[in-house]
Short mmCIF file of C-alpha atoms and ligand atoms in Angstrom, two decimals:
data_model
loop_
_atom_site.label_atom_id
_atom_site.label_comp_id
_atom_site.label_asym_id
_atom_site.label_seq_id
_atom_site.Cartn_x
_atom_site.Cartn_y
_atom_site.Cartn_z
CA MET A 1 0.00 0.00 0.00
CA ALA A 2 1.50 3.34 -1.03
CA THR A 3 1.51 6.13 1.57
CA ASN A 4 0.27 9.64 0.86
CA GLU A 5 3.89 10.81 0.83
CA GLN A 6 4.92 8.12 -1.70
CA LEU A 7 1.98 8.99 -3.94
CA PHE A 8 2.78 12.69 -3.69
CA GLU A 9 6.37 12.03 -4.67
CA ARG A 10 5.24 9.93 -7.63
CA ALA A 11 2.66 12.54 -8.63
CA ARG A 12 5.25 15.32 -8.56
CA ARG A 13 7.29 13.51 -11.17
CA VAL A 14 4.51 13.59 -13.75
CA ILE A 15 2.12 16.37 -12.72
CA PRO A 16 3.29 19.94 -11.95
CA GLY A 17 3.34 20.23 -8.17
CA GLY A 18 1.75 16.79 -8.00
CA VAL A 19 -1.78 18.19 -8.33
CA ASN A 20 -4.26 19.20 -11.00
CA SER A 21 -5.48 22.31 -9.16
CA PRO A 22 -3.03 24.28 -7.00
CA VAL A 23 -4.82 24.54 -3.64
CA ARG A 24 -4.83 20.74 -3.35
CA ALA A 25 -1.04 20.80 -2.89
CA PHE A 26 -1.30 22.12 0.72
CA ARG A 27 1.21 24.86 -0.11
CA ALA A 28 -0.54 27.39 2.16
CA VAL A 29 -0.51 25.11 5.20
CA GLY A 30 2.47 22.85 4.48
CA GLY A 31 2.49 19.07 4.79
CA THR A 32 1.41 16.25 2.51
CA PRO A 33 -1.89 16.24 0.64
CA ARG A 34 -4.10 13.27 1.32
CA PHE A 35 -4.62 11.04 -1.71
CA ILE A 36 -8.24 10.00 -1.63
CA THR A 37 -9.25 6.50 -2.60
CA ARG A 38 -12.98 6.70 -1.98
CA ALA A 39 -15.70 8.70 -0.27
CA GLN A 40 -19.07 7.87 1.20
CA GLY A 41 -21.57 10.13 2.94
CA ALA A 42 -19.67 12.71 5.01
CA TYR A 43 -16.41 10.76 4.89
CA LEU A 44 -13.28 10.66 2.77
CA TYR A 45 -10.82 7.76 2.95
CA ASP A 46 -7.17 8.26 2.06
CA ALA A 47 -4.55 5.95 0.59
CA GLU A 48 -3.43 4.95 4.08
CA GLY A 49 -6.95 3.87 4.98
CA ARG A 50 -7.62 6.82 7.29
CA ARG A 51 -11.10 8.27 7.47
CA TYR A 52 -11.82 12.02 7.54
CA ILE A 53 -15.00 13.99 8.11
CA ASP A 54 -15.07 16.05 4.93
CA TYR A 55 -15.78 19.80 5.10
CA ILE A 56 -14.56 20.54 1.59
CA GLY A 57 -17.11 18.46 -0.32
CA SER A 58 -15.08 18.68 -3.54
CA TRP A 59 -15.02 22.48 -2.96
CA GLY A 60 -18.78 22.75 -2.88
CA PRO A 61 -20.61 20.34 -5.18
CA MET A 62 -21.21 17.48 -2.74
CA ILE A 63 -24.16 19.04 -0.92
CA LEU A 64 -25.81 15.63 -0.47
CA GLY A 65 -22.59 14.03 0.73
CA HIS A 66 -20.68 11.43 -1.27
CA GLY A 67 -22.33 8.55 -3.05
CA HIS A 68 -25.95 9.58 -2.48
CA PRO A 69 -27.96 6.56 -3.73
CA ALA A 70 -30.36 8.57 -5.92
CA VAL A 71 -27.46 10.38 -7.58
CA VAL A 72 -25.42 7.22 -8.09
CA GLU A 73 -28.41 5.51 -9.63
CA ALA A 74 -29.16 8.41 -12.00
CA VAL A 75 -25.53 8.54 -13.10
CA GLN A 76 -25.31 4.79 -13.65
CA ARG A 77 -28.47 4.84 -15.72
CA ALA A 78 -27.12 7.73 -17.81
CA VAL A 79 -23.76 6.01 -18.31
CA ALA A 80 -25.50 2.95 -19.68
CA GLU A 81 -27.30 5.15 -22.21
CA GLY A 82 -24.15 6.81 -23.52
CA LEU A 83 -21.31 9.03 -22.30
CA SER A 84 -21.53 11.90 -24.75
CA PHE A 85 -23.42 12.60 -27.94
CA GLY A 86 -22.45 16.10 -29.05
CA ALA A 87 -26.13 16.59 -29.86
CA PRO A 88 -29.02 17.99 -27.82
CA THR A 89 -30.79 15.86 -25.20
CA GLU A 90 -34.02 16.20 -23.27
CA ARG A 91 -32.10 16.12 -19.99
CA GLU A 92 -30.46 19.46 -20.85
CA ILE A 93 -33.92 21.00 -21.17
CA GLU A 94 -34.94 19.48 -17.84
CA LEU A 95 -31.88 20.88 -16.09
CA ALA A 96 -32.40 24.31 -17.67
CA GLU A 97 -36.06 24.21 -16.58
CA ALA A 98 -35.07 23.22 -13.04
CA ILE A 99 -32.62 26.15 -12.82
CA LEU A 100 -35.20 28.61 -14.19
CA ASP A 101 -37.76 27.33 -11.75
CA LEU A 102 -35.50 28.05 -8.77
CA VAL A 103 -33.90 31.28 -9.97
CA PRO A 104 -36.48 33.78 -11.20
CA SER A 105 -33.88 36.21 -12.62
CA VAL A 106 -32.91 33.57 -15.18
CA GLU A 107 -35.11 33.22 -18.28
CA GLN A 108 -32.61 31.28 -20.34
CA VAL A 109 -29.50 29.41 -19.40
CA ARG A 110 -26.55 27.91 -21.22
CA LEU A 111 -24.74 24.87 -19.83
CA VAL A 112 -20.96 24.63 -19.88
CA SER A 113 -18.37 22.42 -18.17
CA SER A 114 -16.61 24.59 -15.55
CA GLY A 115 -17.14 27.70 -13.47
CA THR A 116 -14.20 29.31 -15.24
CA GLU A 117 -15.91 28.82 -18.56
CA ALA A 118 -19.25 30.07 -17.27
CA ALA A 119 -17.84 33.28 -15.77
CA MET A 120 -15.66 33.98 -18.79
CA SER A 121 -18.62 33.47 -21.13
CA ALA A 122 -20.95 35.64 -19.01
CA ILE A 123 -18.42 38.47 -19.21
CA ARG A 124 -18.06 38.09 -22.96
CA LEU A 125 -21.83 38.15 -23.25
CA ALA A 126 -22.04 41.29 -21.10
CA ARG A 127 -19.44 42.99 -23.26
CA GLY A 128 -21.16 41.86 -26.44
CA ALA A 129 -24.62 42.89 -25.27
CA THR A 130 -23.56 46.34 -24.04
CA GLY A 131 -20.88 47.02 -26.65
CA ARG A 132 -18.62 48.22 -23.83
CA PRO A 133 -15.15 46.96 -22.88
CA LYS A 134 -14.64 47.51 -19.15
CA LEU A 135 -15.52 45.49 -16.11
CA ILE A 136 -15.26 45.68 -12.35
CA LYS A 137 -14.28 42.78 -10.14
CA PHE A 138 -13.60 42.80 -6.41
CA GLU A 139 -10.41 41.91 -4.63
CA GLY A 140 -10.70 38.46 -3.02
CA CYS A 141 -13.48 37.25 -5.32
CA TYR A 142 -12.50 34.42 -7.64
CA HIS A 143 -14.28 33.81 -10.89
CA GLY A 144 -12.02 31.20 -12.46
CA HIS A 145 -8.79 31.62 -14.35
CA ALA A 146 -9.73 33.49 -17.53
CA ASP A 147 -7.00 35.99 -18.46
CA ALA A 148 -9.06 39.14 -17.81
CA LEU A 149 -9.81 37.98 -14.26
CA LEU A 150 -6.29 37.13 -13.08
CA VAL A 151 -5.70 40.65 -11.97
CA LYS A 152 -4.91 42.76 -8.93
CA ALA A 153 -5.69 46.39 -8.30
CA GLY A 154 -3.65 49.08 -9.99
CA SER A 155 -2.13 51.96 -8.07
CA GLY A 156 -5.28 54.09 -8.12
CA LEU A 157 -8.84 54.13 -9.29
CA ALA A 158 -7.94 55.72 -12.58
CA THR A 159 -5.58 52.85 -13.35
CA PHE A 160 -6.67 49.42 -14.36
CA GLY A 161 -5.29 46.16 -12.99
CA HIS A 162 -2.01 44.29 -13.18
CA PRO A 163 -1.88 40.59 -14.05
CA THR A 164 -1.47 38.21 -11.10
CA SER A 165 -0.23 35.37 -13.28
CA ALA A 166 2.72 35.08 -15.61
CA GLY A 167 1.47 34.51 -19.12
CA VAL A 168 -1.28 37.11 -18.87
CA PRO A 169 -0.23 40.15 -20.91
CA PRO A 170 -1.08 43.55 -19.35
CA GLU A 171 -3.34 44.19 -22.35
CA ALA A 172 -5.56 41.28 -21.25
CA VAL A 173 -6.41 43.02 -17.98
CA GLN A 174 -6.32 46.60 -19.19
CA HIS A 175 -10.11 46.81 -19.02
CA THR A 176 -10.48 45.19 -15.62
CA LEU A 177 -10.88 47.45 -12.63
CA VAL A 178 -10.32 45.81 -9.23
CA LEU A 179 -12.08 47.35 -6.24
CA GLU A 180 -12.17 46.55 -2.54
CA TYR A 181 -15.15 44.42 -1.52
CA ASN A 182 -17.76 46.32 0.52
CA ASN A 183 -16.08 49.68 -0.20
CA LEU A 184 -18.85 52.09 -1.21
CA ASP A 185 -16.55 55.06 -1.81
CA GLN A 186 -14.47 53.16 -4.34
CA LEU A 187 -17.61 51.92 -6.05
CA GLU A 188 -19.03 55.45 -6.39
CA ALA A 189 -15.73 56.79 -7.70
CA ALA A 190 -15.30 53.98 -10.22
CA PHE A 191 -18.77 54.50 -11.67
CA ALA A 192 -18.31 58.27 -11.72
CA GLU A 193 -15.13 57.87 -13.72
CA HIS A 194 -15.86 54.87 -15.95
CA GLY A 195 -19.65 54.33 -15.81
CA THR A 196 -20.31 54.85 -19.51
CA GLN A 197 -17.63 52.31 -20.43
CA LEU A 198 -18.55 49.62 -17.92
CA ALA A 199 -20.03 46.48 -19.47
CA CYS A 200 -20.45 44.65 -16.19
CA VAL A 201 -19.64 44.21 -12.55
CA ILE A 202 -18.99 40.63 -11.45
CA ILE A 203 -19.29 39.78 -7.76
CA GLU A 204 -19.58 36.82 -5.43
CA PRO A 205 -22.54 38.10 -3.35
CA ILE A 206 -21.22 36.01 -0.47
CA ALA A 207 -17.54 35.63 -1.20
CA GLY A 208 -16.30 32.08 -0.63
CA ASN A 209 -12.85 32.63 -2.00
CA MET A 210 -11.80 34.86 0.87
CA ASN A 211 -13.15 32.41 3.43
CA PHE A 212 -16.72 33.68 3.95
CA VAL A 213 -17.46 37.38 3.57
CA ARG A 214 -20.90 38.80 2.86
CA ALA A 215 -21.51 41.84 0.72
CA SER A 216 -23.18 44.31 3.07
CA VAL A 217 -26.78 45.23 2.31
CA PRO A 218 -26.02 48.93 1.67
CA PHE A 219 -23.16 47.92 -0.63
CA MET A 220 -25.33 45.52 -2.62
CA ARG A 221 -28.20 47.99 -2.83
CA ARG A 222 -25.95 50.75 -4.13
CA LEU A 223 -24.20 48.39 -6.53
CA ARG A 224 -27.53 47.49 -8.09
CA GLU A 225 -28.56 51.16 -8.33
CA LEU A 226 -25.31 52.20 -9.96
CA CYS A 227 -25.42 49.35 -12.47
CA THR A 228 -29.00 50.14 -13.42
CA ARG A 229 -28.32 53.86 -13.75
CA HIS A 230 -25.28 53.31 -15.98
CA GLY A 231 -26.65 50.46 -18.10
CA THR A 232 -23.96 48.17 -16.65
CA LEU A 233 -24.88 44.51 -16.24
CA LEU A 234 -24.64 43.12 -12.71
CA ILE A 235 -23.30 39.54 -12.72
CA PHE A 236 -23.71 37.40 -9.63
CA ASP A 237 -21.12 34.65 -9.59
CA GLU A 238 -23.05 31.98 -7.73
CA VAL A 239 -20.75 29.12 -8.65
CA MET A 240 -20.27 28.56 -4.93
CA THR A 241 -23.40 30.11 -3.38
CA GLY A 242 -25.92 28.85 -5.95
CA PHE A 243 -28.19 26.10 -4.54
CA ARG A 244 -25.81 26.03 -1.56
CA VAL A 245 -26.59 28.99 0.74
CA GLY A 246 -30.29 28.41 0.06
CA LEU A 247 -32.51 26.88 -2.59
CA HIS A 248 -32.58 30.17 -4.52
CA GLY A 249 -28.92 31.00 -4.01
CA ALA A 250 -27.50 34.24 -2.67
CA GLN A 251 -29.84 36.16 -4.93
CA GLY A 252 -32.75 34.62 -3.06
CA LEU A 253 -31.32 35.93 0.21
CA TYR A 254 -30.45 39.42 -1.04
CA GLY A 255 -33.78 39.63 -2.87
CA ARG A 256 -35.49 39.24 0.50
CA LEU A 257 -33.24 41.80 2.22
CA ILE A 258 -33.52 44.29 -0.66
CA PRO A 259 -36.94 43.77 -2.24
CA GLY A 260 -36.78 43.61 -6.02
CA LEU A 261 -33.02 43.12 -6.17
CA ARG A 262 -31.91 40.81 -8.96
CA PRO A 263 -28.72 40.38 -10.91
CA ASP A 264 -28.77 40.74 -14.69
CA LEU A 265 -26.70 37.63 -15.29
CA SER A 266 -25.93 34.70 -13.00
CA VAL A 267 -23.15 32.16 -13.08
CA PHE A 268 -23.56 28.70 -11.54
CA GLY A 269 -21.41 25.61 -11.07
CA LYS A 270 -20.55 23.11 -8.34
CA VAL A 271 -23.95 21.98 -6.90
CA ILE A 272 -25.72 22.03 -10.29
CA GLY A 273 -23.28 19.33 -11.42
CA GLY A 274 -23.50 17.37 -8.17
CA GLY A 275 -19.80 16.44 -8.52
CA MET A 276 -19.59 16.17 -12.32
CA PRO A 277 -18.09 18.84 -14.60
CA LEU A 278 -21.06 21.11 -15.20
CA ALA A 279 -21.65 24.84 -14.88
CA ALA A 280 -24.00 27.40 -16.39
CA PHE A 281 -24.71 31.05 -16.98
CA GLY A 282 -28.06 32.64 -17.53
CA GLY A 283 -30.22 35.74 -17.48
CA PRO A 284 -32.99 37.51 -19.35
CA ARG A 285 -33.93 36.11 -22.74
CA ALA A 286 -33.08 39.38 -24.55
CA ILE A 287 -29.50 39.20 -23.31
CA MET A 288 -29.06 35.43 -23.62
CA GLU A 289 -30.26 35.51 -27.22
CA GLN A 290 -27.17 37.53 -28.06
CA LEU A 291 -25.30 34.22 -27.86
CA SER A 292 -24.47 32.11 -30.89
CA PRO A 293 -26.18 30.58 -32.81
CA LEU A 294 -28.83 33.37 -32.50
CA GLY A 295 -26.62 36.34 -31.80
CA PRO A 296 -23.12 37.65 -32.41
CA VAL A 297 -21.49 36.54 -29.13
CA TYR A 298 -19.63 33.29 -29.75
CA GLN A 299 -19.63 30.52 -27.16
CA ALA A 300 -19.43 26.73 -27.55
CA GLY A 301 -18.27 23.46 -25.93
CA THR A 302 -17.75 19.83 -27.02
CA LEU A 303 -18.92 18.42 -23.69
CA SER A 304 -21.41 21.18 -22.77
CA GLY A 305 -24.63 19.70 -21.38
CA ASN A 306 -23.00 16.28 -21.10
CA PRO A 307 -25.67 13.60 -20.53
CA VAL A 308 -23.98 12.03 -17.49
CA ALA A 309 -23.27 15.39 -15.88
CA THR A 310 -26.83 16.61 -16.43
CA ALA A 311 -28.20 13.38 -14.91
CA CYS A 312 -26.00 13.93 -11.85
CA GLY A 313 -27.00 17.60 -11.54
CA LEU A 314 -30.71 16.89 -11.99
CA ALA A 315 -30.70 14.15 -9.36
CA THR A 316 -28.89 16.50 -6.96
CA LEU A 317 -31.34 19.37 -7.54
CA ARG A 318 -34.25 16.98 -7.05
CA GLU A 319 -32.96 16.05 -3.59
CA ILE A 320 -32.24 19.59 -2.40
CA ARG A 321 -35.79 20.65 -3.33
CA ARG A 322 -37.31 18.27 -0.81
CA PRO A 323 -39.22 20.13 1.92
CA GLY A 324 -37.05 20.98 4.91
CA PHE A 325 -33.75 20.20 3.15
CA PHE A 326 -32.19 23.62 3.66
CA GLU A 327 -33.64 24.08 7.14
CA ALA A 328 -31.92 20.87 8.26
CA LEU A 329 -28.68 21.70 6.45
CA SER A 330 -28.59 25.23 7.88
CA GLU A 331 -29.20 23.92 11.37
CA ARG A 332 -26.27 21.47 11.06
CA THR A 333 -23.98 24.17 9.73
CA ARG A 334 -24.99 26.55 12.51
CA MET A 335 -24.39 23.82 15.08
CA LEU A 336 -20.88 23.38 13.68
CA VAL A 337 -19.83 27.03 13.67
CA ASP A 338 -21.37 27.76 17.08
CA GLY A 339 -19.60 24.70 18.48
CA LEU A 340 -16.26 25.73 16.99
CA GLN A 341 -16.68 29.19 18.43
CA SER A 342 -17.46 27.95 21.94
CA ALA A 343 -14.54 25.50 21.80
CA ALA A 344 -12.24 28.38 20.91
CA ARG A 345 -13.71 30.61 23.59
CA GLU A 346 -13.10 27.94 26.25
CA ALA A 347 -9.42 28.00 25.27
CA GLY A 348 -9.32 31.81 25.33
CA ILE A 349 -8.96 32.02 21.53
CA ASP A 350 -10.80 34.57 19.40
CA LEU A 351 -12.77 32.92 16.62
CA ALA A 352 -15.25 34.80 14.44
CA VAL A 353 -17.71 32.60 12.54
CA ASP A 354 -20.44 32.95 9.95
CA CYS A 355 -22.55 30.62 7.83
CA GLU A 356 -25.48 30.44 5.46
CA GLY A 357 -27.19 27.25 4.36
CA GLY A 358 -24.45 24.66 3.89
CA MET A 359 -21.53 27.10 3.59
CA PHE A 360 -19.45 28.46 6.46
CA GLY A 361 -16.37 30.40 7.41
CA PHE A 362 -14.25 30.86 10.51
CA PHE A 363 -11.53 33.38 11.21
CA LEU A 364 -8.90 33.50 13.90
CA ALA A 365 -9.91 37.05 14.66
CA ARG A 366 -12.16 38.93 17.03
CA GLU A 367 -14.49 40.22 14.32
CA LEU A 368 -15.67 39.09 10.92
CA PRO A 369 -13.57 40.61 8.12
CA GLN A 370 -15.31 42.73 5.50
CA ASN A 371 -12.77 42.54 2.70
CA TYR A 372 -9.75 40.65 1.41
CA GLY A 373 -7.16 42.78 3.21
CA GLN A 374 -8.85 42.08 6.52
CA VAL A 375 -9.10 38.35 5.77
CA MET A 376 -5.42 38.12 4.94
CA ALA A 377 -4.56 40.05 8.11
CA THR A 378 -6.05 37.28 10.28
CA ASP A 379 -3.62 34.94 12.03
CA LYS A 380 -2.21 32.59 9.37
CA GLU A 381 0.08 30.70 11.74
CA ALA A 382 -2.83 30.02 14.06
CA PHE A 383 -4.98 28.91 11.13
CA ASN A 384 -2.30 26.45 10.03
CA ARG A 385 -2.12 25.00 13.53
CA VAL A 386 -5.89 24.56 13.58
CA PHE A 387 -5.82 22.97 10.14
CA HIS A 388 -3.14 20.42 11.04
CA GLY A 389 -4.55 19.77 14.51
CA MET A 390 -7.91 18.98 12.96
CA LEU A 391 -6.43 16.91 10.13
CA GLN A 392 -4.52 14.75 12.61
CA ARG A 393 -7.82 14.20 14.39
CA GLY A 394 -9.58 13.12 11.20
CA ILE A 395 -11.24 16.40 10.22
CA TYR A 396 -10.66 17.56 6.65
CA LEU A 397 -10.90 21.36 6.45
CA ALA A 398 -9.93 23.51 3.48
CA PRO A 399 -6.13 23.87 3.45
CA ALA A 400 -5.98 27.68 3.29
CA LEU A 401 -7.41 30.45 5.43
CA TYR A 402 -9.07 32.11 2.45
CA GLU A 403 -11.34 29.17 1.56
CA ALA A 404 -14.94 28.62 2.68
CA GLY A 405 -16.08 25.35 4.22
CA PHE A 406 -19.05 23.17 3.30
CA VAL A 407 -21.40 20.97 5.27
CA SER A 408 -23.49 18.34 3.50
CA ALA A 409 -26.81 16.69 4.24
CA ALA A 410 -24.85 13.53 5.07
CA HIS A 411 -23.16 15.15 8.09
CA THR A 412 -24.92 13.81 11.17
CA ALA A 413 -25.19 15.52 14.55
CA GLU A 414 -22.60 12.95 15.72
CA ASP A 415 -20.19 14.04 12.98
CA ILE A 416 -20.58 17.65 14.04
CA THR A 417 -20.11 16.78 17.71
CA ALA A 418 -16.97 14.77 16.87
CA THR A 419 -15.67 17.76 14.90
CA ILE A 420 -16.26 20.14 17.80
CA GLU A 421 -14.50 17.68 20.13
CA ALA A 422 -11.55 17.61 17.77
CA ALA A 423 -11.51 21.42 17.77
CA ARG A 424 -11.61 21.47 21.56
CA ALA A 425 -8.62 19.10 21.71
CA THR A 426 -6.78 21.12 19.06
CA PHE A 427 -7.32 24.43 20.82
CA ALA A 428 -6.47 22.94 24.22
CA SER A 429 -3.22 21.42 22.99
CA TRP A 430 -2.06 24.71 21.67
CA ALA A 431 -3.20 26.79 24.60
CA ALA A 432 -1.18 24.46 26.87
CA PRO A 433 2.28 25.83 27.77
C1 PLP B 501 -17.20 31.76 -7.16
C2 PLP B 501 -16.44 30.93 -8.14
N1 PLP B 501 -16.48 31.23 -9.45
C3 PLP B 501 -15.84 30.50 -10.36
C4 PLP B 501 -15.08 29.42 -10.01
C5 PLP B 501 -14.37 28.62 -11.05
O1 PLP B 501 -14.97 27.38 -11.18
P1 PLP B 501 -14.16 26.13 -11.78
O2 PLP B 501 -13.14 25.75 -10.76
O3 PLP B 501 -15.23 25.10 -11.99
O4 PLP B 501 -13.55 26.59 -13.07
C6 PLP B 501 -15.00 29.06 -8.66
C7 PLP B 501 -14.19 27.90 -8.24
O5 PLP B 501 -13.98 27.64 -7.09
C8 PLP B 501 -15.69 29.84 -7.71
O6 PLP B 501 -15.65 29.55 -6.40
#
């Protein structure tokens, strides 16, 4: 039996960094990534046969837990019918109808294979539909790795961003303006200066790529007003929050807090694929019909709307629509974060927590951060000690302080209690002299 370390060494010979997506390499926290052999319910099992309670859930999709029988059955049935046709199927219509049914701002939707692709395509559509070049994104929000989005703020509001990755020419980000999340002054100034040129603003309404940070209600309200006034399309990136923080996503929550609030375009991923490569973007018919083959905005994909992925997504959506699903999931998640907070408090450690539906965040800080700078100013060393303390005790948390966590419907009250016990032991061991 190969150990995790042996597998990692072998992987590093043939795969850059040994992983196919960077955060899996544990670079932020140090140590050896666990090589997973199988997963069931709330548990992951690694190559050494150890079991972990999983709070990553494949970074969001596994809202039902691993190996949910209804999902497995739907996928197996689809596999038997064929893996890919490159031609339309009824299941694509069913998935589109299910999304429309749950997200009233969406009148038409296009299916793609990854969140990166969905966000990139939504931005192209916004630029094509408005005929404008510029866009705003917020520091700490992640929308995939399209060139125009791998960008950090320039030196001032009048200047556009700088690439954050080698291989992205400055020209690729010259139209991307990066603002601080929840900063109303910067938002006002950016619209005052560039409003007529702004095709879109893309935002994670609850940011899960800087741990867990909510857009404040006044910020969201003003953002919507400014977009409407300037003819700029507001894009909610709900790849993480969609069908995860609630049945109607973050837009369902903000729509209740700010009556009438809707995004123009929405981007989905993760849960709608239930663990298979599937994502989507959608919005009003008049905008969506700008896409090829009807309109001038080109977008395509060999595996888009894949029959196995749509079967998996549909089965997942069917389960999360059952009465009481989100109430139970929210209660579990709340039990977890409250328990973590009390365990920290008992050890005299400051821990700020927040959650919504099946998504949560915790910060080694007295108060919840409001933006990326504040998140990154929280105690990284302490986070790493928590991460490794929990991992040793069989709890699999995201290996970086800027990632959100996920609870699934498969997590039992006993799993949560065991997790809180592990946290108590972790905090106690480090508080000891
Ligand atoms: C909010 C958000 N948008 C987009 C993406 C990109 O999705 P993918 O990794 O499927 O390309 C992610 C991935 O984590 C995400 O969290």
